[in-house]
Short mmCIF file of C-alpha atoms in Angstrom, two decimals:
data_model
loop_
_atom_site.label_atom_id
_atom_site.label_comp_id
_atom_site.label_asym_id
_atom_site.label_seq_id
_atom_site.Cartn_x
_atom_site.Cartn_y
_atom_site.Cartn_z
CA UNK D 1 0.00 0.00 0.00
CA UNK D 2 1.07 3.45 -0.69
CA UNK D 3 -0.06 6.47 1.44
CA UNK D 4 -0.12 9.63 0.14
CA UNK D 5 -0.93 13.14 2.05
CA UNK D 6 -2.50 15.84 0.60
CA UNK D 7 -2.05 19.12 2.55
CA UNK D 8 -4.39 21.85 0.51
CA UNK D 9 -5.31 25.02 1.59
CA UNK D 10 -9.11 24.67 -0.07
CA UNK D 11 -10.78 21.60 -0.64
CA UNK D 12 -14.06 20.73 -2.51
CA UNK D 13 -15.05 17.85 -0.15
CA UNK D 14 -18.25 15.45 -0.40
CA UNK D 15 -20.28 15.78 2.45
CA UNK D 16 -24.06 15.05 3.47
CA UNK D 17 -24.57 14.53 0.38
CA UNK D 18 -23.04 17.04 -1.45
CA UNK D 19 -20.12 19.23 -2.33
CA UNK D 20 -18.98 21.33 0.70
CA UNK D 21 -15.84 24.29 0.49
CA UNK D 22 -13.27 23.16 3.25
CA UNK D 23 -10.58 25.55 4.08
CA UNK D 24 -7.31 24.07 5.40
CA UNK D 25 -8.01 20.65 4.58
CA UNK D 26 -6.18 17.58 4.05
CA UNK D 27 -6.79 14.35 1.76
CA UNK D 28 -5.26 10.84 2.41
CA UNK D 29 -5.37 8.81 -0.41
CA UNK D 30 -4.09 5.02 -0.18
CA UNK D 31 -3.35 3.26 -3.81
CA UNK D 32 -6.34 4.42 -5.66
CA UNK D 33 -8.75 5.72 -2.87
CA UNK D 34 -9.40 8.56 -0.63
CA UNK D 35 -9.49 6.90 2.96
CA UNK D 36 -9.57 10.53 4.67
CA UNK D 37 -11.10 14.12 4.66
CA UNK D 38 -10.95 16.49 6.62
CA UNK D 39 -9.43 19.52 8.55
CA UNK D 40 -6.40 19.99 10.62
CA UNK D 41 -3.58 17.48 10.64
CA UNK D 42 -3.02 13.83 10.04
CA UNK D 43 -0.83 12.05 12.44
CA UNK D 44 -0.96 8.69 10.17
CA UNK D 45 2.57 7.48 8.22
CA UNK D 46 2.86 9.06 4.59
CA UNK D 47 4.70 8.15 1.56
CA UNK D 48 4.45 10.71 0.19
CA UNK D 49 3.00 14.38 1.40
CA UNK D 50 1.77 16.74 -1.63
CA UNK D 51 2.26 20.51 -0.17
CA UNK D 52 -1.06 22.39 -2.08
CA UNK D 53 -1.48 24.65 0.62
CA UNK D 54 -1.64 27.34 -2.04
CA UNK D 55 -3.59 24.95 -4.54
CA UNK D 56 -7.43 24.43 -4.25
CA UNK D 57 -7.91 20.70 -5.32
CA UNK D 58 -11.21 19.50 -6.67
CA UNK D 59 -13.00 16.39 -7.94
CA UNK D 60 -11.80 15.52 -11.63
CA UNK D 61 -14.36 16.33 -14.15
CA UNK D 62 -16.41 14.11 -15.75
CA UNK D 63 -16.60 14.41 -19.60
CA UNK D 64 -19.91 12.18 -20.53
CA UNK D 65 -19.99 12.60 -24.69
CA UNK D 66 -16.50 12.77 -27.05
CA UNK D 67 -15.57 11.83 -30.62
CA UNK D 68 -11.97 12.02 -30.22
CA UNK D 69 -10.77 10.97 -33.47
CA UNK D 70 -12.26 13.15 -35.22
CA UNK D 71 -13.31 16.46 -32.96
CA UNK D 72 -9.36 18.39 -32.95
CA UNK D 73 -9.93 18.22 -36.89
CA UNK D 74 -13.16 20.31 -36.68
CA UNK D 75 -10.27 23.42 -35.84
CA UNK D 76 -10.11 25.74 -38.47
CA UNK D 77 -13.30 24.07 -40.61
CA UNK D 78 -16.46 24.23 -38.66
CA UNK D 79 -17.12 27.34 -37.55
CA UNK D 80 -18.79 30.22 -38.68
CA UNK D 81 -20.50 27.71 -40.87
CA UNK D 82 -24.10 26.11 -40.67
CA UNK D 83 -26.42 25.55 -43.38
CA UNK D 84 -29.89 27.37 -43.26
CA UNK D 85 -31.64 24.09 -45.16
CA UNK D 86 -30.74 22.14 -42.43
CA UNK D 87 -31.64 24.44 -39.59
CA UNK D 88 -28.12 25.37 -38.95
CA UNK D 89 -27.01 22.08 -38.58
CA UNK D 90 -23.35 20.70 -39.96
CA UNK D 91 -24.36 17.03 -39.58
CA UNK D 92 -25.25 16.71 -42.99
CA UNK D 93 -22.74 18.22 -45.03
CA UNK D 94 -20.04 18.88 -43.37
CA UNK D 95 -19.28 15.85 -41.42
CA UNK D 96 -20.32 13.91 -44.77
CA UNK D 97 -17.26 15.83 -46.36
CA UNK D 98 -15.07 15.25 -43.17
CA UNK D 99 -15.43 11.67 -42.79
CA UNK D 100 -14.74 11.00 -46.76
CA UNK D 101 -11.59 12.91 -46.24
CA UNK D 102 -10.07 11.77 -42.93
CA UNK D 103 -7.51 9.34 -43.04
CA UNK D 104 -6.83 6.05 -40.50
CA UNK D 105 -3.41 8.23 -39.86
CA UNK D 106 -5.34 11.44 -38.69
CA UNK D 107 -7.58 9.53 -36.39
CA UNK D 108 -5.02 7.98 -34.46
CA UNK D 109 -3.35 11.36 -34.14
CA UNK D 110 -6.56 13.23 -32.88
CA UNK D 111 -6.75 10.63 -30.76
CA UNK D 112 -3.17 10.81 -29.45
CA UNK D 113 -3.32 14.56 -29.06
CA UNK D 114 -6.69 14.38 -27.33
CA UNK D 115 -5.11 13.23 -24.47
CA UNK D 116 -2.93 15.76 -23.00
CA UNK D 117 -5.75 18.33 -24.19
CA UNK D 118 -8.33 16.72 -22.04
CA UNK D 119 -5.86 16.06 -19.08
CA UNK D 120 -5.13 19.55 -18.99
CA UNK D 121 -8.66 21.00 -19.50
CA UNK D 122 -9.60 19.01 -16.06
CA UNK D 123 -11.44 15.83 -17.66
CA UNK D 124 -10.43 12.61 -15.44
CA UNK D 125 -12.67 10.62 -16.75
CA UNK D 126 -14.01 10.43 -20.43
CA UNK D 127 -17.03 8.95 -22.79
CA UNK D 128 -16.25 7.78 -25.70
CA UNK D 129 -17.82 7.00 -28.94
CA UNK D 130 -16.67 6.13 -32.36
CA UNK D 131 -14.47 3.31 -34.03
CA UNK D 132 -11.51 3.34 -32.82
CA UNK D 133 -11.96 2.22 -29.63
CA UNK D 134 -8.81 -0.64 -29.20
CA UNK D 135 -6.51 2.73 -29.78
CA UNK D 136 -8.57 4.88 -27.61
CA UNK D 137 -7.82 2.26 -24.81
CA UNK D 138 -4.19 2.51 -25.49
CA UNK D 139 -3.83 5.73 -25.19
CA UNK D 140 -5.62 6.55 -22.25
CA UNK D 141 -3.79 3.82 -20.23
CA UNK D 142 -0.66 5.24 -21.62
CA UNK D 143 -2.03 9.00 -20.69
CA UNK D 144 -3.30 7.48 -17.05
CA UNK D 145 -6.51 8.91 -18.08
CA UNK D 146 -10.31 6.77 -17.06
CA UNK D 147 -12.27 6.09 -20.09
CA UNK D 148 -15.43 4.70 -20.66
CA UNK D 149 -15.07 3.92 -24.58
CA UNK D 150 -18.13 2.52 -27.06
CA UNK D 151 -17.96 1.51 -30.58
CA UNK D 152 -20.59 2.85 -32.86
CA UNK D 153 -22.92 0.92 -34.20
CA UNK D 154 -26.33 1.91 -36.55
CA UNK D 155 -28.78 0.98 -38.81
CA UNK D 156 -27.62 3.01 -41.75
CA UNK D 157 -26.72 6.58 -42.24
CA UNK D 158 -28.14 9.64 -43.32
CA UNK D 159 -26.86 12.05 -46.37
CA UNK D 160 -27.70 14.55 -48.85
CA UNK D 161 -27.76 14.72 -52.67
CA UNK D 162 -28.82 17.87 -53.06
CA UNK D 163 -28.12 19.92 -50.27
CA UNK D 164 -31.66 20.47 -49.53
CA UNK D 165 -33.02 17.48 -47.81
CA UNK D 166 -31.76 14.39 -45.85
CA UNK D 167 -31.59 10.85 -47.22
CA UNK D 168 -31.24 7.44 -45.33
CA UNK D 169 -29.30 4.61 -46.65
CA UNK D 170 -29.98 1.18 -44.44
CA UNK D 171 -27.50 -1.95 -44.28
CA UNK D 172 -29.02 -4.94 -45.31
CA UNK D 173 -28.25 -6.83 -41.54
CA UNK D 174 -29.68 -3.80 -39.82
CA UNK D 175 -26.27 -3.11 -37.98
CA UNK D 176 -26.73 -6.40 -36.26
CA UNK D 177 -23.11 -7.44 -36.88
CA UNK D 178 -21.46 -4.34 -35.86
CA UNK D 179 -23.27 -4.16 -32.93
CA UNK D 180 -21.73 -7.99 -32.04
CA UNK D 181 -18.27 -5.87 -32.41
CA UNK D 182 -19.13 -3.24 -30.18
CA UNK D 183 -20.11 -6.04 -27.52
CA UNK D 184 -16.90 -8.32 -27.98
CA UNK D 185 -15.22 -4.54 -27.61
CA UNK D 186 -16.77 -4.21 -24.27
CA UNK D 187 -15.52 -7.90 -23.27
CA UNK D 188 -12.02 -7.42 -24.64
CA UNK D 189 -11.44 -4.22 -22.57
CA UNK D 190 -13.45 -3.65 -19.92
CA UNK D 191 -11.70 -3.71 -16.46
CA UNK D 192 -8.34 -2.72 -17.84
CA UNK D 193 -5.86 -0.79 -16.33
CA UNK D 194 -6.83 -1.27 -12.54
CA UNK D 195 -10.70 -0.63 -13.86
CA UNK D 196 -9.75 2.76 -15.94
CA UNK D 197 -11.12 1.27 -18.99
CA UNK D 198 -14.54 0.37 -19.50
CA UNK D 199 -16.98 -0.69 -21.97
CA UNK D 200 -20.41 0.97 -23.20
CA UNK D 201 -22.80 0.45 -25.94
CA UNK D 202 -23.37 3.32 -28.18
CA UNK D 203 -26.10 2.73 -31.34
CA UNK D 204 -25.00 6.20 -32.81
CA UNK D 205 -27.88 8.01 -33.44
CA UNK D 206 -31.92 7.58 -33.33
CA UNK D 207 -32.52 8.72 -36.55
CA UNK D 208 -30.26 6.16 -38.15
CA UNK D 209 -31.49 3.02 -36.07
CA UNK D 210 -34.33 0.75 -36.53
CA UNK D 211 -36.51 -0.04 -33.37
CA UNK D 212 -35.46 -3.19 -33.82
CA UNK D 213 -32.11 -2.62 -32.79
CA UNK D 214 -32.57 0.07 -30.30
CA UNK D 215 -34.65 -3.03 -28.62
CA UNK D 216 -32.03 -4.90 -28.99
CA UNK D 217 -29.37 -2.43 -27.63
CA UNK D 218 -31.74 -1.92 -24.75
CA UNK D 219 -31.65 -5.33 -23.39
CA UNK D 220 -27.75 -6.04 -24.08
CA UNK D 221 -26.99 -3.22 -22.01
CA UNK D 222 -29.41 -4.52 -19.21
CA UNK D 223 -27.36 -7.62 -19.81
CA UNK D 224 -23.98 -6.70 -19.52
CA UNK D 225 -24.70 -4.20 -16.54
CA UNK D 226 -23.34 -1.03 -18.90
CA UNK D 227 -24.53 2.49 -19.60
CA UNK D 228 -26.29 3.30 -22.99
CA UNK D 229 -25.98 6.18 -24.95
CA UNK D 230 -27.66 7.64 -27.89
CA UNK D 231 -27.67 10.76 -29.72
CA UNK D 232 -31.28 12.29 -29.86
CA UNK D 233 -33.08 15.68 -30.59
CA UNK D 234 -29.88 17.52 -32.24
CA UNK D 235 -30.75 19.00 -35.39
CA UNK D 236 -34.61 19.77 -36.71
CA UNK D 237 -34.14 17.41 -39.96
CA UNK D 238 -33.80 14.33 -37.23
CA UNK D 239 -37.23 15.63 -35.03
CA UNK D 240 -38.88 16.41 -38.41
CA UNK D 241 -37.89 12.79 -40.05
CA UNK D 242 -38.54 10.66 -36.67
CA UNK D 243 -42.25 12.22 -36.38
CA UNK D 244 -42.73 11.97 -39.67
CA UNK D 245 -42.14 8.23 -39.08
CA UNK D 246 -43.77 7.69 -35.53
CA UNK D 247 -46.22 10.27 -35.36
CA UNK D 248 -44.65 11.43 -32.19
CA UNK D 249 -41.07 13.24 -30.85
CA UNK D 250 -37.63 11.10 -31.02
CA UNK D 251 -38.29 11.17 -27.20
CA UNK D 252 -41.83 10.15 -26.95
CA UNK D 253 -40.98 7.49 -29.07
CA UNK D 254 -38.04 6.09 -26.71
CA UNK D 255 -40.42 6.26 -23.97
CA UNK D 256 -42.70 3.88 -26.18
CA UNK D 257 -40.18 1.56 -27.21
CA UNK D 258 -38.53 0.92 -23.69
CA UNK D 259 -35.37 2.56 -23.91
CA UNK D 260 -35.13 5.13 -21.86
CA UNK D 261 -33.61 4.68 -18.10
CA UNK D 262 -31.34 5.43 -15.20
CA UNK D 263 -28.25 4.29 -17.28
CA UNK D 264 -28.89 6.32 -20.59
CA UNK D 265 -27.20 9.13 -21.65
CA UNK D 266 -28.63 11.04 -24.30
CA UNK D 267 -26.37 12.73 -26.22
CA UNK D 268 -28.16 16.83 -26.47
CA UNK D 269 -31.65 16.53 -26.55
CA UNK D 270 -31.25 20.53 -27.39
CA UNK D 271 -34.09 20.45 -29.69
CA UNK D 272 -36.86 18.50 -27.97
CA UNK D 273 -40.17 18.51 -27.88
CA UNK D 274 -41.50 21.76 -26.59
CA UNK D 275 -38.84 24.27 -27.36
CA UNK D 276 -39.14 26.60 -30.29
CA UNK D 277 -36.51 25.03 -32.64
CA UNK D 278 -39.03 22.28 -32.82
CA UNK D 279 -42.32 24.22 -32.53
CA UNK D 280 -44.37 20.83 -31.87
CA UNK D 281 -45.52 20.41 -28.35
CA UNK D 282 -44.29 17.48 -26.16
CA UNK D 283 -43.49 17.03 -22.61
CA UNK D 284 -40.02 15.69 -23.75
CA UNK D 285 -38.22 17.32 -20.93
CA UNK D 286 -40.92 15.79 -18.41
CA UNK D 287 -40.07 12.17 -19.60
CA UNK D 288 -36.43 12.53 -19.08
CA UNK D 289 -36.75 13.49 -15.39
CA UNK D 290 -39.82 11.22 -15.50
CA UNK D 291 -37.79 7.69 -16.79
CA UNK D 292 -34.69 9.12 -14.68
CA UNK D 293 -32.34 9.29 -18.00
CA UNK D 294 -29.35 11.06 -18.31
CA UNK D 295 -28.43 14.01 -20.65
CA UNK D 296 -24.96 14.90 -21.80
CA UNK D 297 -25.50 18.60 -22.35
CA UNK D 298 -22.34 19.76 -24.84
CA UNK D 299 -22.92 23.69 -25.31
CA UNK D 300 -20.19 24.87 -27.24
CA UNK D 301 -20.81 22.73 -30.51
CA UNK D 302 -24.46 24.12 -31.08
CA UNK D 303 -23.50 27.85 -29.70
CA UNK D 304 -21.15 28.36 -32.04
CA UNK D 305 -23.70 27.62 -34.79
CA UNK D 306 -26.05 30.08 -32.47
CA UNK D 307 -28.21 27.46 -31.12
CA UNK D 308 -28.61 27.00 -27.74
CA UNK D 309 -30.91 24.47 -25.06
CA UNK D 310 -33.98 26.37 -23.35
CA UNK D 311 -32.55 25.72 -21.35
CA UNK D 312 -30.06 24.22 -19.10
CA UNK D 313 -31.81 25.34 -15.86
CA UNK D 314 -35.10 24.63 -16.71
CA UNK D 315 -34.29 21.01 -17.38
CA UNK D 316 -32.21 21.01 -14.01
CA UNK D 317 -36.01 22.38 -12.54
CA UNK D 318 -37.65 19.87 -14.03
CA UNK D 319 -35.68 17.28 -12.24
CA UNK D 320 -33.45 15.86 -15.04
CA UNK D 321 -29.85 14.53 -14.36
CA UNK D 322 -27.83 16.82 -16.44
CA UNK D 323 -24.28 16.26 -17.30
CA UNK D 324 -21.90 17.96 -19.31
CA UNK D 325 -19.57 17.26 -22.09
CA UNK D 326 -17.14 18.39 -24.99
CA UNK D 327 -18.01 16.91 -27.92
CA UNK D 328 -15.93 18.85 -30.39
CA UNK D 329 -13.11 21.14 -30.14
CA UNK D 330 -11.85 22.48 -27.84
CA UNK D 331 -11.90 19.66 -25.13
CA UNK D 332 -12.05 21.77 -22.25
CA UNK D 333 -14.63 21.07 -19.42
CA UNK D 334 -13.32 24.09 -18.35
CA UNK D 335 -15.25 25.83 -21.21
CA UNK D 336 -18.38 23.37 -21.02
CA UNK D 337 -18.71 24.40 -17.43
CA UNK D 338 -18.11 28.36 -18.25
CA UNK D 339 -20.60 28.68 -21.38
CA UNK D 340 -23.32 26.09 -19.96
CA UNK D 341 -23.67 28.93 -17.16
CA UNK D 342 -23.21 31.82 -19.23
CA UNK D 343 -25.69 30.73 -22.38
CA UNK D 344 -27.86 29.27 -19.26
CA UNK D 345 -28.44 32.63 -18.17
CA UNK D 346 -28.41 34.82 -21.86
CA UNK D 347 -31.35 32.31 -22.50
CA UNK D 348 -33.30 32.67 -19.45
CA UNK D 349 -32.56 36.25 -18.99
CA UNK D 350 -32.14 35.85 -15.07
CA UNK D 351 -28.36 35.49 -13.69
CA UNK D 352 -29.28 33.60 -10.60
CA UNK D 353 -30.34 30.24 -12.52
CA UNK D 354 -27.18 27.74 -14.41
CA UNK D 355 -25.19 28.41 -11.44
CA UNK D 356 -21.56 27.97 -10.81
CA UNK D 357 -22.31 25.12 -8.40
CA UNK D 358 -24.64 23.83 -10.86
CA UNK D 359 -22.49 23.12 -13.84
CA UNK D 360 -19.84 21.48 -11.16
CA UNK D 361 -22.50 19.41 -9.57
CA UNK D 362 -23.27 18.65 -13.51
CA UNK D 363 -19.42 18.13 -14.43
CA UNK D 364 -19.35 15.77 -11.24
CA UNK D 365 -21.59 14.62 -9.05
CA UNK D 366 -24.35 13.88 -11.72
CA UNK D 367 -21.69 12.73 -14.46
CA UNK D 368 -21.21 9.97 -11.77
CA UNK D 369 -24.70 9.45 -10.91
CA UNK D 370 -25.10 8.73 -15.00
CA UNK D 371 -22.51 6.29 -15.08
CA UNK D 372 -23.48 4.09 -12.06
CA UNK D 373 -21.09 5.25 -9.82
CA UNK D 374 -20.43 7.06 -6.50
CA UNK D 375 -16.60 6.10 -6.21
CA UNK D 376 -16.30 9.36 -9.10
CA UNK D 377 -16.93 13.30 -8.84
CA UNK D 378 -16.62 13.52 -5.08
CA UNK D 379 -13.46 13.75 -2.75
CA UNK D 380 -15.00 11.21 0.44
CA UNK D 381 -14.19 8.81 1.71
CA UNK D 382 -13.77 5.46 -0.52
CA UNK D 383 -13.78 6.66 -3.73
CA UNK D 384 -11.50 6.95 -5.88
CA UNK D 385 -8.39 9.26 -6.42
CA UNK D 386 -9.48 11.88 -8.67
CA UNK D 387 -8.20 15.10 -8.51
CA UNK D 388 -7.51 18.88 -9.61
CA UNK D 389 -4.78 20.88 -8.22
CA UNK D 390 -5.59 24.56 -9.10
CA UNK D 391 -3.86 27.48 -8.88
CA UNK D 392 -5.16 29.31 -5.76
CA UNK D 393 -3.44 33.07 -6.15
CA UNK D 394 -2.33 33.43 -10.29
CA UNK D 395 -3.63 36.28 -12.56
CA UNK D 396 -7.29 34.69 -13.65
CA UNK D 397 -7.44 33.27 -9.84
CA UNK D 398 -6.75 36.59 -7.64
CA UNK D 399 -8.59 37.82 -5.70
CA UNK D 400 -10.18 34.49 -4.40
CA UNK D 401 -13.10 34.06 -1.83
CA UNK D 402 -15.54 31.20 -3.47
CA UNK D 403 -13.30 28.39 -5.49
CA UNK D 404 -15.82 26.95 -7.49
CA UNK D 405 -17.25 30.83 -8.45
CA UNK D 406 -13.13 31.55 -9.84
CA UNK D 407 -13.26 28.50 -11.54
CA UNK D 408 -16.04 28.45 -13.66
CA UNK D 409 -15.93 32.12 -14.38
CA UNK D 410 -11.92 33.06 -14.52
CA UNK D 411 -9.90 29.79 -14.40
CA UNK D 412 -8.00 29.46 -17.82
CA UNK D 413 -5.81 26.00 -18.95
CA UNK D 414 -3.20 27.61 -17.23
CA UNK D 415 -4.54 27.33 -14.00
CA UNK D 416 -4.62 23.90 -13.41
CA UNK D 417 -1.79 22.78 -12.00
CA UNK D 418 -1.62 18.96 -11.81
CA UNK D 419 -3.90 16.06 -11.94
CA UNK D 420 -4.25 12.79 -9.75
CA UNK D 421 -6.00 9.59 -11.52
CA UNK D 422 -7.09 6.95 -9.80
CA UNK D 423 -3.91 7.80 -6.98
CA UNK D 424 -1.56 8.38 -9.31
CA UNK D 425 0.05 12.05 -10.96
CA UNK D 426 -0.74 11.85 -14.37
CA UNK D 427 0.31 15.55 -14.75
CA UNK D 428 2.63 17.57 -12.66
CA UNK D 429 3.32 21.51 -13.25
CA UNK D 430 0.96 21.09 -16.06
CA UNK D 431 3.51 18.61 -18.39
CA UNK D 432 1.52 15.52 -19.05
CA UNK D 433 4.70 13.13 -19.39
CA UNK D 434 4.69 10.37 -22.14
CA UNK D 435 3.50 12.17 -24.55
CA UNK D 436 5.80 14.86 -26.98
CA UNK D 437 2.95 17.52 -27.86
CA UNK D 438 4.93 19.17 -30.29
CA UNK D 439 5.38 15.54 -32.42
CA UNK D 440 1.64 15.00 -31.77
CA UNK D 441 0.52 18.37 -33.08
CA UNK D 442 2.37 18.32 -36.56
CA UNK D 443 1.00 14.62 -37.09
CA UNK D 444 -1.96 16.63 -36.01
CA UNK D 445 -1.38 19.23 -38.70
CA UNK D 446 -0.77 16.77 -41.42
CA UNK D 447 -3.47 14.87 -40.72
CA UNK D 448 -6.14 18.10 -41.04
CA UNK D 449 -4.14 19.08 -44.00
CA UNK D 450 -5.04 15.86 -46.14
CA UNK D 451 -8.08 15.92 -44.91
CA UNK D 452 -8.70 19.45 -45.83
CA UNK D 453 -7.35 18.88 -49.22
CA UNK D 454 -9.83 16.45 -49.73
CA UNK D 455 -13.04 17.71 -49.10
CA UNK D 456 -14.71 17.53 -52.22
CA UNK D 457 -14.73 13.92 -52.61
CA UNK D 458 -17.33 12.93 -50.74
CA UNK D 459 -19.25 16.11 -50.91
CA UNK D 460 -22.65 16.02 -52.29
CA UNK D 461 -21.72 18.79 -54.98
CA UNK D 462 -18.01 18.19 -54.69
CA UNK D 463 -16.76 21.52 -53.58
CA UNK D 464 -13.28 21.82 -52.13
CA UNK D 465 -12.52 23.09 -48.76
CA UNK D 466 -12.42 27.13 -49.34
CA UNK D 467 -15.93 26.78 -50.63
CA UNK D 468 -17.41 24.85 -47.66
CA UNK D 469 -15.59 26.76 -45.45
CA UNK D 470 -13.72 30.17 -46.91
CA UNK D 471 -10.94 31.51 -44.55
CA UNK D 472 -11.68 34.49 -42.45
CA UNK D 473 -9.83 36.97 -44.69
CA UNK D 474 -8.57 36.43 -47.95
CA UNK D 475 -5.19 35.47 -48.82
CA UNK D 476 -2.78 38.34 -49.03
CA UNK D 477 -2.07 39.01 -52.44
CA UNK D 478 2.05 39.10 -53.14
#
């Protein structure tokens, strides 16, 4: 057994049942788990003793919906761009074009320089989806990080033809035998790496799978005793399409079919039933608090296309578990927590509602609750080893009276100091070691360039990458 002391001089400690501020505190963690909390000293035998009495040290964050081998490469592409035909939505053409263009190569390296972005952007603990999974494994036991990785899985996929309306395109097996991957996945690696890595299933999104395999998805997951996630209700063509189909929302018609529960994550849900994007009425937001299922709320890749939930607080009222996520680039939860507040609040036109407390309870607490856990997102007592080591006096930090308040609202990359994973540093004066960023970012840069120059080959009118996306400003002319 190892012992390790943590002297800090603020703590976010779990307590009756929630997060508490304790000033002074210390933190004994032994192996992987937090055996002690509390104020004052501790007379015990240490290892090792970690001096943050200028630090404040937090829960990790928990990052509940990521693409990462494929969301660095939407830098320098995606924004500023959304189609009007499809309701501002890029789905449809641009990650058509994307995916036609990305190389094995340029997965592998979003992948690989996901990790020290996430580590030092405060996530401890990711969700992942895509196909890549057996390298997204690797990587995070190399980075230290705790991953809970799915491989996708649908029905068939959507597309355009004429960049006016949205097409489906169905395998002849109905996904059945890439949903048999995605299960021997979760067998192969769930339960490495002292229980960092886990397995999920992940049917990719509701418009693009049948009942029959939703059903089917449903009671594997029951089965193996693993969360379920789905993305639902994020862009108008999918609500439009699934009532047109059902006669009811995307949501209504998970409630119908059995699917919805305590372990499902729903990727967004931004455009339910009810709100104006959708202008159909539906208690959609009642259901979710209602069946008890989880949403993984990712802001920043609809508010940079200016859409935005209405809204985060008033499904917290409502009583749904609300989590929060990254999605796309950047892979900061520092951001998710800062603009799920501050869009929170532009929506509901009140500033005491989206709280800072509420976007860490979301980024913590409630991240853990959707997983199945309550080792995660708390500093008590038997769980595990998961901290944040913040700067408690630097430029964004100063002055400082509430830690969570600085955090959300001024705390840059910068600011976080180190990270602790499951007991162990898996960053230390902000270097995450085992991995040579600068390497990482030109395989990076290579990898976007291809892909860039590309573009037009999988494009429903074939049109290269400066007429999907022009630059900013046009070149200079010599």
């Amino acid at each position: 057994m190892v012992r390790t002391v943590v002297r800090a001089g603020h703590v976010i400690a779990f307590q009756d049942g929630g997060h508490r501020h304790l000033q002074n505190g210390v933190i004994v963690v032994e192996d992987d788990r937090i055996t002690h909390v509390g104020g004052g000293e501790f007379d015990g035998q240490a290892d090792e003793i970690i001096d943050a009495k200028d630090k404040i040290v937090t829960p990790g964050f928990i990052n509940t919906h990521t693409h990462l081998s494929e969301s660095p490469l939407d830098r320098s592409f995606v924004e500023d761009r959304g189609p009007r035909n499809f309701y501002l939505s890029g789905l449809f053409e641009f990650l058509t074009a994307r995916d036609g263009a990305i190389t094995d190569q340029a997965r592998r390296a979003s992948v690989a320089a996901s990790m020290p972005e996430l580590i030092r952007t405060g996530t401890t603990t990711v969700v992942e989806m895509g196909r890549h999974g057996q390298f997204v494994a690797e990587q995070a036991e190399k980075a230290g990080l705790r991953a809970y990785i799915g491989e996708f899985y649908r029905s068939g996929r959507w597309y355009t033809k004429d960049g006016k309306s949205v097409q489906y395109e169905w395998s002849a097996d109905d996904g059945v035998a890439a949903m048999q991957h995605a299960v021997n996945f979760i067998k192969e690696v769930d339960g490495r790496a002292n229980g960092r890595i886990k397995g999920f299933l992940t049917p990719v999104q509701v418009d693009t799978c049948s009942e029959a395999l939703l059903r089917r998805s449903r009671e594997m997951a029951t089965e193996l005793k693993v969360p379920l996630a789905l993305h639902v209700s994020q862009s108008v063509p999918e609500f439009q399409e699934m009532v047109r189909r059902n006669g009811c929302s995307p949501v209504e018609w998970l409630e119908k079919i059995g699917f919805l529960g305590n372990d499902v994550i729903l990727g967004h849900v931004i455009m339910p039933g009810g709100s104006s994007w959708t202008n159909y009425h539906a208690d959609d937001v009642g259901i979710l608090a209602d069946t008890g299922t989880n949403v993984a709320h990712a802001v920043w890749v609809f508010a940079r296309r200016g859409i935005a939930m209405e809204s985060y607080s008033k499904y917290l009222a409502r009583g749904v578990n609300m989590t929060l996520a990254t999605d796309t680039s950047p892979q900061s939860m520092i951001e998710a927590l800062r603009w799920t507040a501050v869009i929170s609040k532009i929506m509901d036109r009140r500033t005491e509602v989206a709280t800072a407390a509420d976007v860490f309870n979301s980024a913590t607490l409630s991240a853990a609750k959707a997983l199945g856990r309550d080792d995660l997102g708390r500093i008590a007592p038997g769980a595990k080893a998961d901290l944040l080591f913040w700067e408690g006096a630097s430029l964004f930090m100063t002055p400082m009276r509430d830690p969570v308040r600085n955090i959300v609202y001024s705390a840059q990359a910068e600011d976080l100091n180190a990270t602790m994973i499951d007991g162990k540093l898996v960053m230390k004066d902000r270097v995450v070691p085992g991995f040579d960023v600068d390497a990482l970012l030109a395989d990076l840069q290579a990898g976007a360039q291809h892909m860039w120059a590309n573009m037009h080959r999988e494009d429903w009118a074939h049109r290269d990458i400066n007429i999907l996306s022009p630059e900013s400003y046009p070149a200079f002319k010599r």
